[in-house]
Amino acid sequence: MKTRVLLLCLLSAAVVGASPWLGRSLEGDTGRFILENLRIPRVLMAVLVGGTLSLVGACYQTIFANPLAAPSTVGTTAGATLGALVAVVAAPALGISLASGLPMIAALAFVGALLVSLAIAAIAARGKARVNDILLAGIAISLAAAAISTGLQFSADQMQLYAAIQWTLGHLPQVGYRGVVMLLPFVAICWVVLLSQTRALQTLLGGEERAHSQGVNVPWLRSLVLGVGALGVGACVAWCGPIAFIGLIVPHMVRMGVGASRRVMLPMSVVLGAGFLTACDTVARLIVVGRELPVGVVTSAIGAPLLVWLVVRQGSSRGTHKSS
Amino acid sequence: MTSLELANVSVRARGKTLLRDVSLRLQQGEFVALLGPNGAGKTTLLRAALGLLPAEGSVLLDGQPVREMPGRERAAKLAWLPQQSAAAEPITVLEQVTAARFRFHETHHAAEAGALAALDAAGAAQFAARHVNELSGGEAQRVAVAGMIAQETPLLLLDEPANHLDPAQQIELYRLIARLWRDGRGVLCITHDVNMLRFVGESAVRVVGMAEGRVRFECEYGAPELPGHVGDLFKVGIEIVQAGADRLLVPSGRPA
């Protein structure tokens, strides 16, 4: 397994290292400017966002004991999107430009993500709620948030509407090092806190009640993961819009590559998430000559079929579950 | 000496009374077998003892209310083997047993060493590298017991540990549990088959019978009144069959 871990780390590092150099040739001062001030910060943003969304996804899959749980399926992303959209639509009305309104967008995205997480946590805390109920509640909340978001866009003027649509497609913006530095503290808190819970999350794999008997404070762990996950996802959504499926796909890729032990899976989700989003963004940047696709389009194109495959696979594995 | 004491414990859920005024004490060094028909409240009693359920009355672990104890402190005294203990994902046996040592503040290396020792004690060291969802019923139960041993607690709660095992595996498992008891642990073990207790060591085993959420009787395994109590509990006639040195209680098919 150590070889696989090393290979995946090298692969991610290679993708991250190579990405800024791919594309139109970088010659002269202009090329240097593009490389240093546009592409490198953009790749750094992909590393932070990809790592965070993947790590939160892996943690959600553990606390909900469901491989389909991810920020996008339990409603956290939808809550953050709604909060951020309120800011995107409201900012110009308040005379604030979108670029300088980033803190407001981040704050409202976090509030949106947190409110949804609290709602999901409240449902999860009810003894009778099963894991699938939580996912269904997440889907219902996502749909409700999407409906309100559409209403907001409907009431916006043309400029606001364009900004909102562009933002909801999910993209890695050209915010330079300023954006990276502003996002970094949120991401750092998220990574440090969630990775510090690796042992508790590993113990939770044996079942909620078993983990309780082995000393894990399960309600506290779940609240911590949901709260810190909301902070990380909210911050990422505020900067980049709702980039779908990263939190769902990457933990599965890691699981297939290096196994399900959280001790390896959680840090490797960060590593592979960083590499995967960078790769998707590079594809989005290069696939159409002369134009860039939003990275969310590429992640969705890969993630949606994978989600269907996972649902089918889960159904068939239930049907053929080994009995003793 | 660590003790678990349930005094006048009642548990209600969804308008139903699952336990009524139950009192029971387990001390380190004791073996208590909990016997009763399905729905008697045995598992509920174990879950209340672990602080998993809100209960009226008092559940004290070493004199402290169990639901108010910090998780790690409680897990240092009381380990539990649930009826089903499959991991949600295909981790290895060693990883699962290592996770059972959550209560210890130790390095991963130390946790793994403790887990290997526990697997060895449970006779399951050969499964260490296998995935938990590839084990047979008997192997999985042995690994689950290793998880309890890894927790290094003075008291053990076991919920029908021999469920779904073939007779040879049942005997092997009860012998393993008996060894843990003789090492000085206190054991509270739910069982449907009172005859399995002969593999533990008859004389010192206390049998507690439960039905409809109440304790119906309490006596030693070797007591002459046990067959009558068991017959009343399961509402069947009981015949005593002497097999060598062993006294077996066999349902006769006639009503009690």
Coordinates of C-alpha atoms in Angstrom, one line a residue:
Chain A
M1 CA 0.0 0.0 0.0
K2 CA 2.9 2.3 0.7
T3 CA 3.9 2.2 -3.0
R4 CA 0.4 3.1 -4.0
V5 CA 0.3 6.0 -1.6
L6 CA 3.6 7.2 -3.0
L7 CA 2.5 6.8 -6.6
L8 CA -0.7 8.8 -5.9
C9 CA 1.2 11.6 -4.2
L10 CA 3.7 11.7 -7.1
L11 CA 0.9 11.8 -9.6
S12 CA -0.9 14.6 -7.8
A13 CA 2.4 16.5 -7.4
A14 CA 3.1 16.0 -11.1
V15 CA -0.3 17.3 -12.2
V16 CA -0.1 20.3 -9.8
G17 CA 3.5 21.1 -10.9
A18 CA 2.8 20.7 -14.7
S19 CA -0.6 22.5 -14.9
P20 CA 0.7 26.1 -15.0
W21 CA 3.0 25.3 -17.9
L22 CA 0.3 23.7 -20.0
G23 CA -1.5 25.9 -22.6
R24 CA -0.5 28.8 -24.7
S25 CA 3.3 29.3 -24.8
L26 CA 4.6 31.6 -22.0
E27 CA 7.2 33.8 -23.6
G28 CA 8.4 37.2 -22.7
D29 CA 7.2 39.4 -20.0
T30 CA 3.6 38.8 -20.7
G31 CA 4.1 35.0 -20.5
R32 CA 5.9 35.4 -17.2
F33 CA 3.1 37.6 -15.9
I34 CA 0.5 35.1 -16.9
L35 CA 2.5 32.3 -15.3
E36 CA 3.3 34.0 -12.0
N37 CA 0.2 36.1 -11.5
L38 CA -2.6 34.1 -13.1
R39 CA -1.8 30.4 -13.5
I40 CA 0.2 29.7 -10.4
P41 CA -2.3 31.3 -8.0
R42 CA -5.1 29.5 -9.9
V43 CA -3.4 26.2 -9.4
L44 CA -2.9 27.0 -5.7
M45 CA -6.6 27.8 -5.5
A46 CA -7.4 24.4 -7.1
V47 CA -5.2 22.7 -4.5
L48 CA -6.9 24.4 -1.6
V49 CA -10.5 23.9 -2.9
G50 CA -10.0 20.4 -4.3
G51 CA -8.3 19.2 -1.1
T52 CA -11.0 20.8 1.2
L53 CA -14.0 19.5 -0.8
S54 CA -12.5 16.0 -1.0
L55 CA -11.6 15.9 2.7
V56 CA -15.1 17.1 3.8
G57 CA -16.6 14.5 1.5
A58 CA -14.6 11.7 3.0
C59 CA -15.5 12.8 6.5
Y60 CA -19.2 13.1 5.6
Q61 CA -19.2 9.6 4.1
T62 CA -17.8 8.4 7.5
I63 CA -20.2 10.3 9.8
F64 CA -23.3 9.4 7.7
A65 CA -22.0 5.8 7.1
N66 CA -22.9 6.3 3.4
P67 CA -20.7 6.3 0.4
L68 CA -23.1 8.7 -1.3
A69 CA -22.7 11.5 1.3
A70 CA -20.8 14.5 0.2
P71 CA -21.2 18.3 0.6
S72 CA -23.2 18.3 -2.7
T73 CA -25.6 15.5 -1.7
V74 CA -26.3 16.4 2.0
G75 CA -27.1 20.0 1.0
T76 CA -24.1 21.9 2.4
T77 CA -23.1 23.1 -1.1
A78 CA -26.6 24.2 -1.9
G79 CA -26.8 26.1 1.4
A80 CA -23.5 27.8 0.7
T81 CA -24.6 28.6 -2.9
L82 CA -27.8 30.2 -1.8
G83 CA -26.0 32.3 0.8
A84 CA -23.4 33.4 -1.7
L85 CA -26.0 34.1 -4.4
V86 CA -27.8 36.4 -2.0
A87 CA -24.5 38.3 -1.7
V88 CA -23.8 38.2 -5.4
V89 CA -27.2 39.7 -6.2
A90 CA -27.2 42.1 -3.2
A91 CA -23.6 43.3 -3.6
P92 CA -24.1 45.5 -6.7
A93 CA -27.4 46.8 -5.2
L94 CA -25.4 48.0 -2.2
G95 CA -22.8 49.6 -4.4
I96 CA -20.1 46.9 -3.6
S97 CA -18.2 45.4 -6.5
L98 CA -18.1 41.6 -6.7
A99 CA -14.3 41.5 -6.2
S100 CA -14.3 43.7 -3.1
G101 CA -17.5 42.0 -1.9
L102 CA -15.7 38.6 -1.5
P103 CA -15.7 38.7 2.4
M104 CA -19.5 39.3 2.3
I105 CA -20.0 36.4 -0.2
A106 CA -17.8 34.2 2.0
A107 CA -19.7 35.1 5.2
L108 CA -23.1 34.5 3.6
A109 CA -21.9 31.3 2.0
F110 CA -20.7 30.1 5.4
V111 CA -24.0 31.1 7.0
G112 CA -25.9 29.2 4.3
A113 CA -23.7 26.1 4.6
L114 CA -23.9 26.2 8.4
L115 CA -27.7 26.6 8.5
V116 CA -28.1 23.6 6.2
S117 CA -25.6 21.6 8.3
L118 CA -27.4 22.4 11.5
A119 CA -30.7 21.3 9.9
I120 CA -29.1 18.1 8.8
A121 CA -27.4 17.6 12.2
A122 CA -30.8 18.2 13.9
I123 CA -32.4 15.5 11.7
A124 CA -29.4 13.2 12.3
A125 CA -29.7 13.7 16.1
R126 CA -33.2 12.4 16.2
G127 CA -33.0 8.8 17.2
K128 CA -35.3 7.6 14.6
A129 CA -33.7 9.2 11.6
R130 CA -31.8 6.7 9.4
V131 CA -28.9 7.6 7.3
N132 CA -30.9 7.5 4.1
D133 CA -33.4 9.8 5.7
I134 CA -30.6 12.3 6.2
L135 CA -29.5 12.0 2.6
L136 CA -33.1 12.5 1.4
A137 CA -33.5 15.5 3.7
G138 CA -30.2 16.8 2.1
I139 CA -31.6 16.4 -1.4
A140 CA -34.9 18.1 -0.3
I141 CA -32.9 21.0 1.2
S142 CA -30.8 21.2 -2.0
L143 CA -33.9 21.4 -4.2
A144 CA -35.5 24.1 -2.0
A145 CA -32.2 26.1 -2.0
A146 CA -32.0 25.7 -5.8
A147 CA -35.6 27.0 -6.1
I148 CA -34.9 30.1 -4.0
S149 CA -31.6 30.6 -5.9
T150 CA -33.6 30.6 -9.2
G151 CA -36.1 33.1 -7.7
L152 CA -33.2 35.3 -6.8
Q153 CA -31.7 35.2 -10.3
F154 CA -35.2 35.9 -11.8
S155 CA -35.5 39.1 -9.7
A156 CA -31.9 40.2 -10.6
D157 CA -31.0 42.7 -13.3
Q158 CA -29.0 41.6 -16.4
M159 CA -25.5 42.3 -14.9
Q160 CA -26.3 40.5 -11.6
L161 CA -27.9 37.6 -13.6
Y162 CA -24.7 37.2 -15.7
A163 CA -22.5 37.3 -12.6
A164 CA -24.7 34.9 -10.8
I165 CA -24.9 32.4 -13.7
Q166 CA -21.2 32.5 -14.3
W167 CA -20.6 32.0 -10.6
T168 CA -23.0 29.1 -10.1
L169 CA -21.3 27.1 -12.9
G170 CA -18.3 26.7 -10.6
H171 CA -15.0 28.1 -11.7
L172 CA -11.5 28.9 -10.3
P173 CA -11.4 32.6 -10.5
Q174 CA -8.5 34.8 -11.4
V175 CA -8.2 36.3 -7.9
G176 CA -4.5 36.2 -7.7
Y177 CA -2.5 35.6 -4.5
R178 CA -5.0 37.8 -2.6
G179 CA -7.7 35.2 -3.0
V180 CA -5.4 32.3 -2.1
V181 CA -4.3 34.2 1.1
M182 CA -7.8 35.0 2.1
L183 CA -9.0 31.4 1.6
L184 CA -6.0 29.8 3.3
P185 CA -7.1 30.3 7.0
F186 CA -10.5 28.7 6.4
V187 CA -8.9 25.8 4.6
A188 CA -6.2 25.4 7.2
I189 CA -8.7 25.3 10.1
C190 CA -10.8 22.8 8.1
W191 CA -7.8 20.5 7.3
V192 CA -6.3 20.6 10.8
V193 CA -9.5 20.0 12.7
L194 CA -10.8 17.2 10.4
L195 CA -7.5 15.4 10.2
S196 CA -7.1 15.6 14.0
Q197 CA -10.3 13.5 14.2
T198 CA -8.9 10.6 12.1
R199 CA -8.9 8.1 15.0
A200 CA -12.5 8.9 16.1
L201 CA -13.7 8.7 12.5
Q202 CA -11.9 5.3 12.0
T203 CA -13.6 4.0 15.2
L204 CA -16.9 5.2 13.8
L205 CA -16.6 2.8 10.9
G206 CA -17.5 0.0 13.3
G207 CA -21.0 1.6 13.9
E208 CA -22.3 4.5 15.9
E209 CA -23.1 2.6 19.1
R210 CA -20.0 0.5 18.9
A211 CA -17.9 3.7 18.7
H212 CA -19.8 5.1 21.6
S213 CA -18.9 2.0 23.7
Q214 CA -15.3 2.5 22.6
G215 CA -15.2 6.0 24.0
V216 CA -16.1 8.2 21.0
N217 CA -18.5 11.1 21.7
V218 CA -20.5 10.6 18.5
P219 CA -22.9 13.6 18.7
W220 CA -20.0 15.9 19.4
L221 CA -17.9 14.4 16.5
R222 CA -20.8 14.7 14.1
S223 CA -21.4 18.3 15.1
L224 CA -17.7 19.1 14.8
V225 CA -17.4 17.6 11.3
L226 CA -20.6 19.3 10.1
G227 CA -19.6 22.7 11.5
V228 CA -16.0 22.6 10.3
G229 CA -17.2 21.1 7.0
A230 CA -19.6 24.0 6.6
L231 CA -16.8 26.5 7.2
G232 CA -14.5 24.8 4.6
V233 CA -17.3 24.3 2.0
G234 CA -18.7 27.7 2.6
A235 CA -15.4 29.4 2.0
C236 CA -14.6 27.3 -1.1
V237 CA -18.1 28.0 -2.6
A238 CA -17.7 31.7 -1.9
W239 CA -14.6 31.9 -4.0
C240 CA -15.3 29.4 -6.7
G241 CA -19.0 28.7 -6.8
P242 CA -20.5 25.2 -6.3
I243 CA -18.0 22.9 -7.9
A244 CA -19.9 19.6 -7.9
F245 CA -19.0 16.0 -7.3
I246 CA -15.3 16.6 -6.1
G247 CA -16.3 15.6 -2.5
L248 CA -18.1 12.5 -3.8
I249 CA -15.7 11.2 -6.5
V250 CA -12.3 11.7 -4.9
P251 CA -12.9 9.8 -1.6
H252 CA -14.0 6.8 -3.8
M253 CA -10.9 7.0 -6.0
V254 CA -8.8 7.1 -2.8
R255 CA -10.7 4.1 -1.3
M256 CA -10.2 2.1 -4.5
G257 CA -6.5 3.0 -4.6
V258 CA -5.3 2.7 -1.0
G259 CA -8.2 1.2 1.0
A260 CA -10.8 2.5 3.4
S261 CA -8.7 3.0 6.5
R262 CA -9.3 6.7 7.5
R263 CA -5.7 7.0 8.7
V264 CA -4.6 6.9 5.0
M265 CA -7.9 7.8 3.3
L266 CA -8.3 11.3 4.8
P267 CA -4.9 12.7 4.1
M268 CA -4.9 11.1 0.7
S269 CA -8.3 12.7 -0.1
V270 CA -6.6 16.0 0.4
V271 CA -3.7 15.1 -1.8
L272 CA -5.7 13.5 -4.6
G273 CA -8.5 16.1 -4.4
A274 CA -5.9 18.8 -5.0
G275 CA -4.5 16.9 -8.0
F276 CA -7.9 16.0 -9.4
L277 CA -9.3 19.5 -9.3
T278 CA -6.1 20.9 -10.8
A279 CA -6.4 18.3 -13.6
C280 CA -10.1 19.1 -14.2
D281 CA -9.3 22.8 -14.3
T282 CA -6.5 22.2 -16.8
V283 CA -8.8 20.3 -19.0
A284 CA -11.5 23.1 -18.6
R285 CA -8.8 25.6 -19.6
L286 CA -7.5 23.7 -22.7
I287 CA -10.4 21.7 -24.1
V288 CA -12.0 24.5 -26.1
V289 CA -9.5 26.5 -28.1
G290 CA -9.8 30.2 -27.3
R291 CA -12.3 29.8 -24.5
E292 CA -12.4 28.4 -21.0
L293 CA -15.1 26.1 -19.7
P294 CA -16.1 26.5 -16.0
V295 CA -14.4 23.7 -14.1
G296 CA -17.7 22.7 -12.6
V297 CA -18.8 21.5 -16.1
V298 CA -15.8 19.1 -16.2
T299 CA -16.3 17.7 -12.7
S300 CA -20.0 17.2 -13.3
A301 CA -19.3 15.4 -16.6
I302 CA -17.1 12.9 -14.7
G303 CA -19.1 12.9 -11.4
A304 CA -22.6 12.4 -12.6
P305 CA -22.0 9.0 -14.4
L306 CA -19.9 8.0 -11.4
L307 CA -22.8 8.7 -9.0
V308 CA -25.1 6.6 -11.1
W309 CA -22.5 3.8 -11.1
L310 CA -22.1 4.0 -7.3
V311 CA -25.9 3.8 -6.8
V312 CA -26.1 0.7 -9.0
R313 CA -23.1 -0.9 -7.4
Q314 CA -24.5 -0.2 -3.9
G315 CA -27.8 -1.8 -4.9
S316 CA -26.1 -4.9 -6.3
S317 CA -23.8 -5.3 -3.4
R318 CA -26.8 -5.2 -1.1
G319 CA -28.3 -8.0 -3.2
T320 CA -25.2 -10.2 -3.0
H321 CA -24.2 -9.4 0.6
K322 CA -22.3 -12.2 2.2
S323 CA -24.2 -14.1 4.9
S324 CA -22.5 -16.1 7.5
Chain B
M1 CA -12.7 -3.5 42.1
T2 CA -14.8 -2.1 39.2
S3 CA -18.6 -2.6 39.4
L4 CA -21.7 -1.9 37.4
E5 CA -24.9 -1.3 39.3
L6 CA -28.3 -0.9 37.8
A7 CA -30.9 0.1 40.5
N8 CA -34.6 0.2 39.7
V9 CA -34.0 0.9 36.0
S10 CA -37.0 1.4 33.7
V11 CA -36.8 2.2 30.0
R12 CA -39.7 3.5 27.9
A13 CA -39.7 4.1 24.2
R14 CA -42.5 5.0 21.8
G15 CA -45.1 4.5 24.5
K16 CA -43.8 1.0 25.4
T17 CA -42.1 -0.1 28.6
L18 CA -39.1 -2.1 27.6
L19 CA -37.6 -2.4 31.1
R20 CA -39.5 -2.3 34.4
D21 CA -37.8 -1.6 37.7
V22 CA -34.7 -3.8 37.0
S23 CA -31.9 -4.1 39.5
L24 CA -28.7 -5.9 38.7
R25 CA -25.1 -5.8 39.9
L26 CA -22.0 -7.0 38.1
Q27 CA -18.6 -6.9 39.8
Q28 CA -15.1 -7.6 38.4
G29 CA -14.5 -11.4 38.7
E30 CA -18.2 -12.3 38.4
F31 CA -19.9 -14.1 35.5
V32 CA -23.6 -13.3 35.0
A33 CA -25.6 -15.0 32.3
L34 CA -28.7 -13.1 31.2
L35 CA -31.4 -15.5 30.0
G36 CA -34.8 -14.9 28.5
P37 CA -37.1 -15.2 25.5
N38 CA -37.0 -12.7 22.6
G39 CA -38.3 -9.3 23.6
A40 CA -37.5 -9.9 27.3
G41 CA -35.5 -6.6 27.5
K42 CA -32.0 -8.2 27.7
T43 CA -30.4 -6.1 24.9
T44 CA -32.2 -3.0 26.2
L45 CA -30.7 -3.7 29.6
L46 CA -27.2 -3.8 28.1
R47 CA -27.8 -0.7 26.1
A48 CA -29.0 1.1 29.2
A49 CA -25.9 -0.1 31.0
L50 CA -23.7 1.5 28.3
G51 CA -25.5 4.8 28.5
L52 CA -27.0 4.4 25.1
L53 CA -30.5 4.8 26.3
P54 CA -32.1 7.3 28.7
A55 CA -33.3 5.3 31.7
E56 CA -35.2 6.0 34.9
G57 CA -33.5 4.8 38.0
S58 CA -29.8 4.7 38.3
V59 CA -27.0 3.1 36.2
L60 CA -23.7 3.5 38.1
L61 CA -20.3 2.5 36.8
D62 CA -17.9 2.6 39.8
G63 CA -20.4 4.8 41.6
Q64 CA -20.7 7.3 38.7
P65 CA -23.8 7.8 36.5
V66 CA -22.8 6.1 33.3
R67 CA -24.5 8.7 31.0
E68 CA -22.6 11.5 32.6
M69 CA -19.2 9.9 32.3
P70 CA -16.7 11.1 29.6
G71 CA -16.6 8.6 26.8
R72 CA -13.0 7.6 27.2
E73 CA -13.4 7.1 31.0
R74 CA -16.5 4.9 30.5
A75 CA -14.7 2.9 27.7
A76 CA -11.8 2.3 30.1
K77 CA -14.1 0.3 32.3
L78 CA -16.8 -1.3 30.1
A79 CA -16.5 -3.0 26.7
W80 CA -19.4 -4.3 24.6
L81 CA -19.9 -7.0 22.1
P82 CA -23.1 -6.2 20.1
Q83 CA -25.1 -8.8 18.3
Q84 CA -23.9 -7.5 15.0
S85 CA -20.5 -5.8 14.7
A86 CA -19.7 -5.6 11.0
A87 CA -17.7 -2.6 9.9
A88 CA -19.3 -0.3 7.3
E89 CA -16.4 -0.5 5.0
P90 CA -13.8 -3.1 4.0
I91 CA -11.0 -2.2 6.4
T92 CA -8.6 -4.9 7.6
V93 CA -9.1 -6.9 10.8
L94 CA -6.0 -5.2 12.3
E95 CA -7.3 -1.8 11.5
Q96 CA -10.7 -2.6 13.1
V97 CA -9.1 -3.9 16.3
T98 CA -6.7 -1.0 16.4
A99 CA -9.6 1.4 16.2
A100 CA -11.1 -0.3 19.3
R101 CA -8.2 1.2 21.3
F102 CA -9.6 4.7 20.8
R103 CA -9.7 5.3 24.6
F104 CA -6.0 5.2 24.9
H105 CA -3.9 8.3 24.2
E106 CA -1.1 6.5 22.4
T107 CA 0.8 6.4 19.1
H108 CA -0.5 4.5 16.2
H109 CA 2.4 2.1 16.5
A110 CA 1.5 1.4 20.2
A111 CA -2.2 0.9 19.3
E112 CA -1.3 -1.6 16.6
A113 CA 0.9 -3.5 19.0
G114 CA -2.0 -3.6 21.5
A115 CA -4.3 -4.8 18.8
L116 CA -2.0 -7.6 17.7
A117 CA -1.7 -8.8 21.3
A118 CA -5.5 -8.8 21.5
L119 CA -5.9 -10.7 18.3
D120 CA -3.4 -13.2 19.5
A121 CA -5.3 -13.6 22.8
A122 CA -8.5 -14.2 20.9
G123 CA -6.8 -16.7 18.6
A124 CA -7.5 -14.5 15.6
A125 CA -3.9 -13.3 14.8
Q126 CA -4.0 -15.2 11.5
F127 CA -6.8 -12.9 10.3
A128 CA -5.0 -9.6 10.9
A129 CA -4.4 -8.8 7.2
R130 CA -7.8 -9.9 6.0
H131 CA -10.7 -7.6 5.3
V132 CA -13.5 -7.7 7.9
N133 CA -16.2 -8.3 5.4
E134 CA -14.4 -11.4 4.1
L135 CA -14.6 -13.3 7.4
S136 CA -17.0 -16.1 8.2
G137 CA -19.4 -15.7 11.1
G138 CA -17.2 -17.5 13.6
E139 CA -14.1 -15.6 12.5
A140 CA -15.9 -12.3 12.6
Q141 CA -17.1 -13.0 16.2
R142 CA -13.6 -13.9 17.3
V143 CA -12.3 -10.7 15.8
A144 CA -15.1 -8.8 17.6
V145 CA -14.0 -10.4 20.9
A146 CA -10.4 -9.3 20.1
G147 CA -11.8 -5.8 19.8
M148 CA -13.2 -6.1 23.3
I149 CA -9.9 -7.5 24.6
A150 CA -8.0 -4.6 23.0
Q151 CA -10.1 -2.1 25.0
E152 CA -8.5 -3.6 28.2
T153 CA -11.5 -3.1 30.4
P154 CA -12.4 -4.9 33.7
L155 CA -16.0 -5.4 32.7
L156 CA -17.4 -7.0 29.5
L157 CA -21.0 -6.9 28.2
L158 CA -21.8 -9.6 25.5
D159 CA -25.0 -9.7 23.6
E160 CA -25.7 -13.2 22.3
P161 CA -22.1 -13.8 21.3
A162 CA -22.7 -17.2 19.8
N163 CA -25.6 -16.2 17.6
H164 CA -25.5 -17.7 14.1
L165 CA -22.4 -19.9 15.0
D166 CA -22.2 -23.6 14.5
P167 CA -21.9 -25.8 17.6
A168 CA -18.1 -26.2 17.4
Q169 CA -17.7 -22.4 17.0
Q170 CA -20.1 -21.8 19.9
I171 CA -18.1 -24.0 22.3
E172 CA -14.9 -22.4 21.2
L173 CA -16.3 -18.9 21.7
Y174 CA -17.7 -19.7 25.2
R175 CA -14.3 -21.2 26.2
L176 CA -12.6 -18.0 25.1
I177 CA -15.1 -15.9 27.1
A178 CA -14.5 -18.2 30.1
R179 CA -10.8 -17.5 29.8
L180 CA -11.4 -13.8 29.8
W181 CA -13.5 -14.2 32.9
R182 CA -10.9 -16.3 34.7
D183 CA -8.3 -13.6 33.9
G184 CA -10.2 -11.4 36.4
R185 CA -12.8 -9.6 34.2
G186 CA -16.5 -9.3 35.1
V187 CA -18.8 -10.7 32.4
L188 CA -22.4 -10.0 31.7
C189 CA -23.5 -12.3 28.8
I190 CA -26.8 -12.6 27.1
T191 CA -27.5 -16.2 26.0
H192 CA -30.5 -18.2 24.7
D193 CA -28.8 -21.5 25.5
V194 CA -28.2 -22.1 29.1
N195 CA -26.4 -25.4 28.4
M196 CA -23.5 -23.4 26.9
L197 CA -22.6 -22.2 30.4
R198 CA -21.1 -25.5 31.2
F199 CA -18.2 -24.5 29.0
V200 CA -17.6 -21.5 31.3
G201 CA -17.4 -23.2 34.6
E202 CA -20.7 -24.0 36.2
S203 CA -20.3 -23.4 39.9
A204 CA -19.6 -19.7 39.9
V205 CA -21.9 -18.6 37.1
R206 CA -25.0 -16.6 38.2
V207 CA -28.0 -16.9 36.0
V208 CA -30.5 -14.1 35.8
G209 CA -33.8 -14.8 34.0
M210 CA -35.8 -11.9 32.3
A211 CA -39.2 -11.8 30.7
E212 CA -41.4 -8.9 29.7
G213 CA -38.8 -6.3 30.8
R214 CA -38.5 -7.7 34.4
V215 CA -36.1 -9.8 36.3
R216 CA -37.9 -13.1 37.0
F217 CA -35.3 -15.1 38.8
E218 CA -31.7 -15.1 39.9
C219 CA -29.8 -18.2 40.9
E220 CA -26.5 -20.1 40.5
Y221 CA -26.1 -22.3 37.4
G222 CA -25.8 -25.4 39.5
A223 CA -28.9 -24.7 41.6
P224 CA -31.5 -27.4 41.6
E225 CA -34.3 -24.9 41.0
L226 CA -32.8 -23.6 37.7
P227 CA -34.6 -26.1 35.4
G228 CA -38.0 -25.1 36.8
H229 CA -37.1 -21.4 36.5
V230 CA -36.0 -21.9 32.9
G231 CA -39.1 -23.8 32.0
D232 CA -41.3 -21.1 33.5
L233 CA -39.3 -18.4 31.7
F234 CA -39.6 -19.9 28.2
K235 CA -43.1 -21.5 29.0
V236 CA -41.9 -25.0 28.0
G237 CA -41.3 -28.2 29.9
I238 CA -37.7 -28.9 30.8
E239 CA -36.1 -32.4 31.1
I240 CA -32.8 -32.9 32.8
V241 CA -30.5 -35.1 30.8
Q242 CA -27.2 -36.2 32.4
A243 CA -24.5 -36.4 29.8
G244 CA -21.4 -37.7 31.6
A245 CA -20.6 -35.1 34.3
D246 CA -22.8 -32.5 32.6
R247 CA -26.4 -31.7 33.4
L248 CA -28.2 -30.6 30.3
L249 CA -31.6 -28.8 30.3
V250 CA -33.6 -30.0 27.3
P251 CA -37.0 -28.6 26.2
S252 CA -39.4 -31.5 26.4
G253 CA -42.1 -30.0 24.0
R254 CA -44.7 -30.2 26.8
P255 CA -46.0 -27.0 28.3
A256 CA -44.4 -25.9 31.6

